[in-house]
Short mmCIF file of C-alpha atoms in Angstrom, two decimals:
data_model
loop_
_atom_site.label_atom_id
_atom_site.label_comp_id
_atom_site.label_asym_id
_atom_site.label_seq_id
_atom_site.Cartn_x
_atom_site.Cartn_y
_atom_site.Cartn_z
CA UNK A 25 -5.91 3.84 24.45
CA UNK A 26 -5.72 6.66 21.96
CA UNK A 27 -6.34 4.64 18.88
CA UNK A 28 -9.97 3.39 20.12
CA UNK A 29 -10.84 6.05 22.11
CA UNK A 30 -13.31 9.20 21.10
CA UNK A 31 -11.91 11.99 19.37
CA UNK A 32 -11.08 15.05 21.09
CA UNK A 33 -13.20 17.99 19.13
CA UNK A 34 -11.88 20.97 20.75
CA UNK A 35 -9.74 22.87 17.67
CA UNK A 36 -6.50 21.43 17.11
CA UNK A 37 -3.85 23.77 18.15
CA UNK A 38 -1.06 21.57 19.16
CA UNK A 39 1.65 19.31 17.38
CA UNK A 40 2.68 20.96 13.99
CA UNK A 41 0.81 23.76 12.73
CA UNK A 42 -2.13 22.42 11.09
CA UNK A 43 -5.78 24.00 9.98
CA UNK A 44 -8.26 23.98 12.97
CA UNK A 45 -9.95 20.66 12.56
CA UNK A 46 -13.73 21.02 14.81
CA UNK A 47 -16.16 18.04 15.05
CA UNK A 48 -18.45 19.82 12.45
CA UNK A 49 -15.71 19.88 10.02
CA UNK A 50 -14.06 16.35 10.76
CA UNK A 51 -16.80 14.47 8.30
CA UNK A 52 -16.09 16.53 5.24
CA UNK A 53 -12.17 16.05 6.14
CA UNK A 54 -12.55 12.35 6.07
CA UNK A 55 -13.96 12.13 2.69
CA UNK A 56 -11.81 14.70 1.35
CA UNK A 57 -9.13 12.26 2.53
CA UNK A 58 -10.43 9.14 1.41
CA UNK A 59 -10.99 10.66 -2.01
CA UNK A 60 -7.46 11.84 -2.34
CA UNK A 61 -6.13 7.72 -1.37
CA UNK A 62 -8.30 6.43 -4.02
CA UNK A 63 -7.42 8.31 -6.89
CA UNK A 64 -3.74 8.06 -5.72
CA UNK A 65 -4.52 4.39 -5.25
CA UNK A 66 -5.93 3.37 -8.52
CA UNK A 67 -3.39 5.54 -10.14
CA UNK A 68 -0.69 3.95 -8.36
CA UNK A 69 -2.31 0.48 -8.90
CA UNK A 70 -2.05 1.06 -12.40
CA UNK A 71 1.73 1.82 -12.67
CA UNK A 72 2.25 -1.37 -10.61
CA UNK A 73 0.52 -3.30 -12.75
CA UNK A 74 1.89 -2.23 -16.29
CA UNK A 75 5.03 -3.40 -14.96
CA UNK A 76 4.66 -6.14 -12.48
CA UNK A 77 3.01 -7.98 -15.96
CA UNK A 78 6.42 -7.72 -18.20
CA UNK A 79 8.62 -8.38 -15.26
CA UNK A 80 9.46 -12.35 -16.03
CA UNK A 81 9.60 -11.60 -19.51
CA UNK A 82 11.77 -8.56 -19.08
CA UNK A 83 14.23 -10.34 -16.87
CA UNK A 84 14.28 -13.22 -19.48
CA UNK A 85 15.17 -11.20 -22.25
CA UNK A 86 18.10 -9.42 -20.38
CA UNK A 87 19.56 -11.82 -18.60
CA UNK A 88 19.28 -14.34 -20.92
CA UNK A 89 17.90 -16.93 -18.98
CA UNK A 90 14.42 -18.25 -18.46
CA UNK A 91 15.89 -19.56 -15.41
CA UNK A 92 16.47 -16.06 -13.82
CA UNK A 93 12.91 -14.72 -15.03
CA UNK A 94 11.24 -15.25 -11.31
CA UNK A 95 14.42 -13.09 -9.82
CA UNK A 96 12.26 -9.63 -11.04
CA UNK A 97 9.22 -10.12 -9.31
CA UNK A 98 11.29 -11.62 -6.45
CA UNK A 99 13.32 -8.35 -6.40
CA UNK A 100 10.12 -6.07 -6.36
CA UNK A 101 8.88 -7.96 -3.01
CA UNK A 102 12.23 -7.22 -1.55
CA UNK A 103 12.25 -3.96 -1.80
CA UNK A 104 8.71 -3.68 -0.87
CA UNK A 105 9.98 -4.82 2.45
CA UNK A 106 13.52 -3.53 2.64
CA UNK A 107 11.66 -0.13 2.32
CA UNK A 108 8.83 -0.75 4.75
CA UNK A 109 10.35 0.40 7.89
CA UNK A 110 12.65 3.47 6.58
CA UNK A 111 9.25 5.28 5.03
CA UNK A 112 7.20 3.89 8.24
CA UNK A 113 9.93 6.17 10.23
CA UNK A 114 9.29 9.03 8.09
CA UNK A 115 5.81 9.22 7.93
CA UNK A 116 6.08 8.87 12.38
CA UNK A 117 7.90 12.10 12.13
CA UNK A 118 6.77 13.76 8.61
CA UNK A 119 3.15 12.38 8.16
CA UNK A 120 1.87 10.34 5.68
CA UNK A 121 1.99 12.93 2.73
CA UNK A 122 5.97 12.55 3.13
CA UNK A 123 6.01 9.29 2.95
CA UNK A 124 3.62 8.91 -0.11
CA UNK A 125 5.12 10.65 -2.01
CA UNK A 126 8.59 9.55 -1.06
CA UNK A 127 7.48 5.97 -2.17
CA UNK A 128 6.01 7.28 -5.34
CA UNK A 129 9.04 8.89 -6.39
CA UNK A 130 11.26 6.37 -5.73
CA UNK A 131 9.10 3.57 -7.69
CA UNK A 132 9.31 6.39 -10.56
CA UNK A 133 13.25 6.27 -10.07
CA UNK A 134 12.83 2.34 -10.47
CA UNK A 135 11.23 2.45 -13.64
CA UNK A 136 13.70 4.66 -14.89
CA UNK A 137 16.57 2.58 -13.87
CA UNK A 138 14.82 -0.74 -15.62
CA UNK A 139 14.77 0.95 -18.59
CA UNK A 140 18.12 2.22 -18.43
CA UNK A 141 19.25 -1.25 -17.61
CA UNK A 142 17.42 -2.59 -20.49
CA UNK A 143 19.35 -0.28 -23.17
CA UNK A 144 22.68 -1.23 -21.36
CA UNK A 145 21.80 -4.37 -20.52
CA UNK A 146 22.41 -4.93 -17.07
CA UNK A 147 21.04 -7.70 -15.30
CA UNK A 148 22.20 -6.17 -11.85
CA UNK A 149 21.10 -2.95 -12.83
CA UNK A 150 17.35 -4.36 -13.64
CA UNK A 151 17.16 -6.14 -10.38
CA UNK A 152 17.81 -2.94 -8.57
CA UNK A 153 15.58 -1.08 -10.39
CA UNK A 154 12.98 -3.36 -9.57
CA UNK A 155 13.60 -3.21 -6.16
CA UNK A 156 13.01 0.40 -6.16
CA UNK A 157 9.64 0.01 -8.31
CA UNK A 158 8.66 -2.08 -5.28
CA UNK A 159 8.19 0.98 -3.50
CA UNK A 160 5.14 1.76 -6.12
CA UNK A 161 3.30 -0.92 -4.24
CA UNK A 162 4.49 0.22 -0.88
CA UNK A 163 2.64 3.20 -0.96
CA UNK A 164 -1.09 1.21 -2.09
CA UNK A 165 -0.15 -0.63 0.92
CA UNK A 166 0.33 2.37 3.08
CA UNK A 167 -2.64 4.14 1.96
CA UNK A 168 -5.02 1.72 3.74
CA UNK A 169 -4.00 2.59 6.87
CA UNK A 170 -3.60 6.63 5.78
CA UNK A 171 -7.70 5.70 5.15
CA UNK A 172 -7.94 4.52 8.45
CA UNK A 173 -6.45 7.39 10.42
CA UNK A 174 -9.16 10.31 10.58
CA UNK A 175 -11.86 7.69 11.60
CA UNK A 176 -13.22 5.76 14.66
CA UNK A 177 -13.01 2.07 15.33
CA UNK A 178 -16.56 1.72 14.09
CA UNK A 179 -15.63 2.76 10.90
CA UNK A 180 -12.28 1.42 10.22
CA UNK A 181 -12.72 -1.45 8.05
CA UNK A 182 -14.57 0.18 5.71
CA UNK A 183 -12.40 2.84 5.52
CA UNK A 184 -9.28 0.60 4.46
CA UNK A 185 -11.80 -1.51 2.77
CA UNK A 186 -12.52 1.50 0.49
CA UNK A 187 -8.88 2.16 -0.55
CA UNK A 188 -8.35 -1.57 -1.33
CA UNK A 189 -11.39 -1.80 -3.61
CA UNK A 190 -9.53 1.32 -5.57
CA UNK A 191 -6.88 -1.00 -6.34
CA UNK A 192 -9.48 -2.94 -8.88
CA UNK A 193 -9.27 -0.55 -11.37
CA UNK A 194 -5.54 -0.19 -11.85
CA UNK A 195 -4.89 -3.83 -11.29
CA UNK A 196 -7.55 -4.43 -13.89
CA UNK A 197 -6.41 -1.65 -16.72
CA UNK A 198 -2.76 -2.07 -16.15
CA UNK A 199 -1.96 -5.83 -17.73
CA UNK A 200 -4.46 -5.16 -20.62
CA UNK A 201 -2.38 -1.74 -21.06
CA UNK A 202 1.13 -3.41 -21.38
CA UNK A 203 0.70 -3.66 -24.85
CA UNK A 204 -0.30 -0.21 -26.24
CA UNK A 205 2.15 1.15 -24.08
CA UNK A 206 5.11 -0.85 -25.70
CA UNK A 207 3.97 0.02 -29.07
CA UNK A 208 4.41 3.17 -28.25
CA UNK A 209 8.67 3.13 -28.50
CA UNK A 210 8.37 1.58 -31.49
CA UNK A 211 11.30 2.89 -33.88
CA UNK A 212 13.04 4.21 -30.67
CA UNK A 213 15.98 3.27 -28.46
CA UNK A 214 13.85 2.23 -26.29
CA UNK A 215 13.21 -1.64 -26.36
CA UNK A 216 9.47 -2.25 -26.38
CA UNK A 217 9.18 -4.60 -23.39
CA UNK A 218 10.83 -1.88 -20.90
CA UNK A 219 8.85 1.45 -22.57
CA UNK A 220 6.08 0.42 -20.15
CA UNK A 221 8.24 1.27 -16.97
CA UNK A 222 8.32 4.73 -18.38
CA UNK A 223 4.49 4.66 -18.83
CA UNK A 224 4.80 3.46 -15.24
CA UNK A 225 7.34 5.96 -13.65
CA UNK A 226 5.28 8.94 -15.25
CA UNK A 227 2.09 7.46 -13.47
CA UNK A 228 4.08 7.02 -10.10
CA UNK A 229 4.82 10.79 -10.61
CA UNK A 230 1.59 11.93 -11.57
CA UNK A 231 0.15 10.30 -8.50
CA UNK A 232 3.14 11.75 -6.34
CA UNK A 233 1.76 15.16 -7.22
CA UNK A 234 -1.54 14.15 -6.49
CA UNK A 235 -0.81 13.31 -2.72
CA UNK A 236 1.70 16.18 -2.17
CA UNK A 237 -1.06 18.80 -3.52
CA UNK A 238 -3.96 17.16 -1.92
CA UNK A 239 -3.58 15.19 0.89
CA UNK A 240 -3.76 18.16 3.35
CA UNK A 241 -3.90 18.60 5.97
CA UNK A 242 -2.12 15.15 6.50
CA UNK A 243 -4.22 12.37 7.99
CA UNK A 244 -1.66 10.93 10.64
CA UNK A 245 -0.63 14.27 11.88
CA UNK A 246 -4.08 15.38 11.89
CA UNK A 247 -4.92 12.48 13.87
CA UNK A 248 -2.76 13.20 16.65
CA UNK A 249 -3.75 16.46 17.02
CA UNK A 250 -7.63 15.04 17.34
CA UNK A 251 -6.14 12.85 20.26
CA UNK A 252 -8.08 12.82 23.38
CA UNK A 253 -6.99 15.10 26.08
CA UNK A 254 -4.23 13.89 28.34
CA UNK A 255 -0.48 13.06 28.16
CA UNK A 256 0.76 12.38 24.35
CA UNK A 257 3.56 9.89 23.91
CA UNK A 258 5.94 11.31 21.36
CA UNK A 259 6.19 9.47 17.98
CA UNK A 260 8.01 5.72 17.81
CA UNK A 261 9.82 5.44 14.68
CA UNK A 262 12.11 2.53 15.29
CA UNK A 263 11.76 -1.31 14.76
CA UNK A 264 12.22 -1.87 18.44
CA UNK A 265 9.69 0.04 19.03
CA UNK A 266 7.18 -1.97 16.46
CA UNK A 267 7.99 -4.69 18.34
CA UNK A 268 7.66 -3.56 21.26
CA UNK A 269 4.43 -2.40 20.59
CA UNK A 270 3.08 -6.06 19.11
CA UNK A 271 4.57 -7.66 21.86
CA UNK A 272 2.64 -6.27 24.62
CA UNK A 273 -0.54 -6.70 22.73
CA UNK A 274 -1.89 -10.20 21.83
CA UNK A 275 -4.48 -8.59 19.75
CA UNK A 276 -1.53 -6.77 17.61
CA UNK A 277 0.03 -10.34 17.33
CA UNK A 278 -3.22 -11.88 16.45
CA UNK A 279 -3.40 -8.88 13.78
CA UNK A 280 0.25 -8.94 12.45
CA UNK A 281 -0.22 -13.10 12.02
CA UNK A 282 -3.30 -12.96 10.27
CA UNK A 283 -2.24 -10.67 7.68
CA UNK A 284 1.47 -12.33 7.17
CA UNK A 285 -0.34 -15.47 6.88
CA UNK A 286 -3.06 -14.98 4.49
CA UNK A 287 -0.43 -12.82 2.57
CA UNK A 288 1.84 -15.76 1.97
CA UNK A 289 -1.05 -18.41 1.69
CA UNK A 290 -2.39 -16.25 -1.25
CA UNK A 291 0.88 -15.28 -3.12
CA UNK A 292 2.70 -19.25 -2.43
CA UNK A 293 -0.69 -20.47 -3.80
CA UNK A 294 -1.63 -18.27 -6.54
CA UNK A 295 2.48 -17.85 -8.67
CA UNK A 296 2.01 -21.56 -8.96
CA UNK A 297 -1.54 -22.05 -10.65
CA UNK A 298 -0.68 -20.94 -14.31
CA UNK A 299 1.86 -23.74 -14.26
CA UNK A 300 -0.22 -26.29 -12.86
CA UNK A 301 -3.07 -24.92 -15.36
CA UNK A 302 -0.49 -25.09 -17.86
CA UNK A 303 0.55 -29.13 -17.36
CA UNK A 304 -3.24 -29.66 -17.53
CA UNK A 305 -3.50 -27.94 -20.83
CA UNK A 306 -4.84 -24.56 -20.24
CA UNK A 307 -4.12 -22.02 -22.61
CA UNK A 308 -2.86 -18.52 -22.00
CA UNK A 309 -6.67 -17.21 -22.82
CA UNK A 310 -7.74 -19.39 -19.78
CA UNK A 311 -4.95 -18.99 -17.29
CA UNK A 312 -5.75 -14.81 -17.25
CA UNK A 313 -9.17 -15.36 -17.13
CA UNK A 314 -8.42 -17.34 -14.02
CA UNK A 315 -6.39 -14.79 -12.40
CA UNK A 316 -8.20 -12.16 -13.33
CA UNK A 317 -11.25 -13.53 -11.58
CA UNK A 318 -8.37 -14.17 -9.05
CA UNK A 319 -8.29 -10.42 -8.72
CA UNK A 320 -11.41 -9.59 -8.96
CA UNK A 321 -12.05 -11.71 -5.46
CA UNK A 322 -9.04 -10.10 -3.92
CA UNK A 323 -10.35 -6.22 -4.45
CA UNK A 324 -13.98 -6.03 -5.67
CA UNK A 325 -15.24 -7.16 -2.67
CA UNK A 326 -13.12 -5.48 -0.27
CA UNK A 327 -16.12 -3.17 0.92
CA UNK A 328 -18.13 -5.84 1.67
CA UNK A 329 -15.38 -7.12 3.94
CA UNK A 330 -14.83 -3.96 5.03
CA UNK A 331 -18.48 -3.80 6.10
CA UNK A 332 -18.65 -7.09 7.79
CA UNK A 333 -15.29 -6.03 9.96
CA UNK A 334 -17.26 -3.21 11.54
CA UNK A 335 -20.53 -4.75 12.02
CA UNK A 336 -19.11 -8.64 13.68
CA UNK A 337 -16.08 -7.68 14.29
CA UNK A 338 -12.07 -8.18 13.40
CA UNK A 339 -11.95 -11.50 14.54
CA UNK A 340 -15.15 -12.82 13.03
CA UNK A 341 -13.70 -11.57 9.49
CA UNK A 342 -10.84 -12.80 10.33
CA UNK A 343 -12.50 -16.84 11.16
CA UNK A 344 -14.04 -15.99 7.70
CA UNK A 345 -10.65 -16.01 6.36
CA UNK A 346 -8.83 -18.75 7.66
CA UNK A 347 -12.17 -20.65 6.29
CA UNK A 348 -12.30 -19.54 2.86
CA UNK A 349 -8.74 -19.52 2.24
CA UNK A 350 -8.47 -23.32 3.86
CA UNK A 351 -11.57 -23.76 1.10
CA UNK A 352 -9.51 -22.34 -1.51
CA UNK A 353 -6.77 -24.69 -0.91
CA UNK A 354 -8.94 -27.53 -0.78
CA UNK A 355 -10.99 -26.67 -4.17
CA UNK A 356 -7.40 -25.44 -5.88
CA UNK A 357 -5.37 -28.58 -4.79
CA UNK A 358 -7.81 -31.03 -5.42
CA UNK A 359 -8.68 -29.72 -9.16
CA UNK A 360 -6.41 -31.43 -11.57
CA UNK A 361 -7.64 -30.79 -14.95
CA UNK A 362 -10.76 -29.38 -14.06
CA UNK A 363 -10.25 -25.65 -14.72
CA UNK A 364 -13.47 -25.09 -13.80
CA UNK A 365 -12.75 -25.78 -10.10
CA UNK A 366 -9.10 -23.98 -10.61
CA UNK A 367 -10.40 -20.78 -11.38
CA UNK A 368 -13.22 -21.32 -8.47
CA UNK A 369 -10.30 -22.22 -5.95
CA UNK A 370 -8.21 -19.04 -6.98
CA UNK A 371 -11.68 -17.02 -6.78
CA UNK A 372 -12.19 -17.92 -3.30
CA UNK A 373 -8.69 -17.64 -2.73
CA UNK A 374 -8.66 -13.81 -3.42
CA UNK A 375 -11.86 -13.17 -1.02
CA UNK A 376 -9.66 -15.23 1.57
CA UNK A 377 -6.64 -12.81 1.28
CA UNK A 378 -9.32 -9.47 0.82
CA UNK A 379 -10.83 -10.71 4.29
CA UNK A 380 -7.58 -11.29 6.59
CA UNK A 381 -5.76 -8.38 5.23
CA UNK A 382 -8.69 -6.25 6.08
CA UNK A 383 -9.55 -6.83 9.12
CA UNK A 384 -6.01 -8.15 10.19
CA UNK A 385 -4.79 -4.15 9.18
CA UNK A 386 -8.32 -2.74 11.16
CA UNK A 387 -7.40 -4.78 14.10
CA UNK A 388 -3.45 -3.66 14.22
CA UNK A 389 -4.64 -0.15 13.83
CA UNK A 390 -7.14 -0.98 16.99
CA UNK A 391 -4.49 -2.44 18.89
CA UNK A 392 -1.78 -0.66 19.75
CA UNK A 393 -1.31 3.28 21.01
CA UNK A 394 -1.44 6.42 18.26
CA UNK A 395 2.21 6.69 18.89
CA UNK A 396 3.39 3.39 17.63
CA UNK A 397 0.74 2.89 15.16
CA UNK A 398 3.07 4.10 11.94
CA UNK A 399 5.95 1.89 13.50
CA UNK A 400 3.73 -0.87 13.80
CA UNK A 401 2.44 -0.92 10.23
CA UNK A 402 5.47 -0.50 8.75
CA UNK A 403 6.58 -3.31 10.73
CA UNK A 404 3.41 -5.43 9.11
CA UNK A 405 4.39 -4.24 5.38
CA UNK A 406 8.10 -5.87 6.14
CA UNK A 407 6.43 -8.89 7.71
CA UNK A 408 4.00 -9.62 5.22
CA UNK A 409 6.24 -8.86 1.78
CA UNK A 410 9.33 -10.48 3.55
CA UNK A 411 7.38 -14.09 4.52
CA UNK A 412 5.04 -13.98 0.84
CA UNK A 413 8.58 -13.76 -0.61
CA UNK A 414 10.10 -17.14 0.94
CA UNK A 415 6.78 -18.04 0.37
CA UNK A 416 6.93 -17.50 -3.27
CA UNK A 417 10.29 -18.81 -3.68
CA UNK A 418 9.76 -22.31 -2.01
CA UNK A 419 6.20 -22.68 -3.47
CA UNK A 420 8.36 -23.61 -6.81
CA UNK A 421 10.42 -25.79 -5.17
CA UNK A 422 7.64 -27.70 -3.80
CA UNK A 423 5.91 -27.95 -6.48
CA UNK A 424 8.75 -29.59 -8.83
CA UNK A 425 9.38 -32.07 -5.46
CA UNK A 426 5.92 -33.35 -4.36
CA UNK A 427 3.57 -31.17 -6.66
CA UNK A 428 0.52 -28.47 -6.25
CA UNK A 429 -1.75 -30.16 -4.10
CA UNK A 430 0.66 -30.70 -1.44
CA UNK A 431 1.69 -26.89 -2.06
CA UNK A 432 -1.99 -26.40 -1.21
CA UNK A 433 -2.07 -28.35 2.02
CA UNK A 434 0.75 -26.49 3.27
CA UNK A 435 -0.49 -23.15 2.48
CA UNK A 436 -3.83 -24.82 4.41
CA UNK A 437 -1.43 -25.81 7.60
CA UNK A 438 -0.10 -22.77 7.78
CA UNK A 439 -3.54 -20.81 8.72
CA UNK A 440 -3.98 -23.34 11.58
CA UNK A 441 -1.86 -20.41 13.82
CA UNK A 442 -4.57 -18.17 13.25
CA UNK A 443 -7.18 -20.07 13.52
CA UNK A 444 -5.61 -21.01 17.04
CA UNK A 445 -4.75 -16.95 18.00
CA UNK A 446 -8.31 -16.47 16.97
CA UNK A 447 -10.08 -19.04 19.23
CA UNK A 448 -7.94 -18.01 22.08
CA UNK A 449 -8.75 -14.91 21.78
CA UNK A 450 -12.41 -15.38 21.59
CA UNK A 451 -12.32 -17.74 24.27
CA UNK A 452 -10.46 -15.52 26.35
CA UNK A 453 -12.87 -12.03 25.90
CA UNK A 454 -16.16 -12.81 25.33
CA UNK A 455 -16.90 -9.45 23.72
CA UNK A 456 -13.94 -9.49 21.38
CA UNK A 457 -16.43 -9.35 18.44
CA UNK A 458 -16.55 -5.42 19.59
CA UNK A 459 -12.77 -5.75 17.60
#
């Protein structure tokens, strides 16, 4: 399989025009690609975090109803899901650079639409703007796959985890600069609550410029040119091609389910934790600290998860993700008024997400031919965001009807298919630890 084969080290002379890349030059190109993606990921994460932190408040202000405040972040998730496949198709034909630049540009346009919607005011336009704003998140998700294009399977987990780790910086800084960004527009026609979206749009434009100028040669196109000698399949762009590639590979199915379930469990529990903490007397400062700890668990330890995935195999780390997410559901679901236990549960929830996302993404890339990778990766982002959107919406209903504890129990139950598929693969392939 081309995705897991040895690199062809002769100079590149086929496919689209590319600089010649030899075996000696490849490590330097890998490092340069990773550095560019890390910089763009920091910028993109900062832009997303600045905007998303204010989305519910802005939706309530524009719509005039707190009951509609949750629709703004939901629109962003839906936009991320809907744009996944078109951008994956673009990357299949034109490379990662074209797709990432377009995603950041759409995200910047979304930020502008949010500002206009606030000034009119227009709630439908606000939702449209938030949907386009979700393209900024999609660029970050696709960047993790771009990091894996030029590395062999033995280093793929670490390459993905490096880019995921870079999100930590933007995610931590973003919410903290939202207030200063709002004050920049005091005394102008632009509402203070919408001002940060102009800042987010500007950051997305800078990220697009970085990628456009520095992500050269394109990692995906170069990786195709470095594929093992022999017949090269034409790139596959369609949703049907991605589904067919996953259907043909039990390993790809395990990877896809792992990514979708890990993300859904994390989002469903995380979005309702502030509500549960508030019911048990926690103030905004404590809630902020709990969520900050959760974000640290998601991103700060991703290099460890990448190393574990490369050292002990993707299935082993997927098993670790199941265990961590299950433990998190137990801790958070039984915490009640014990805020320290809730904080511990949310931190472990972040660790479980990190393990599942990195190991699942690496395994998905391992499992399919290079010609189908971009299509399958787009399908993965579509599936995980659609599932998380449904999970986040259902979480509110579950908590309202039965409580926060049952929500965590349902989240733990969602992990059972992942555990079953992982165990089945390990029993059928004793050497599965090779990833």
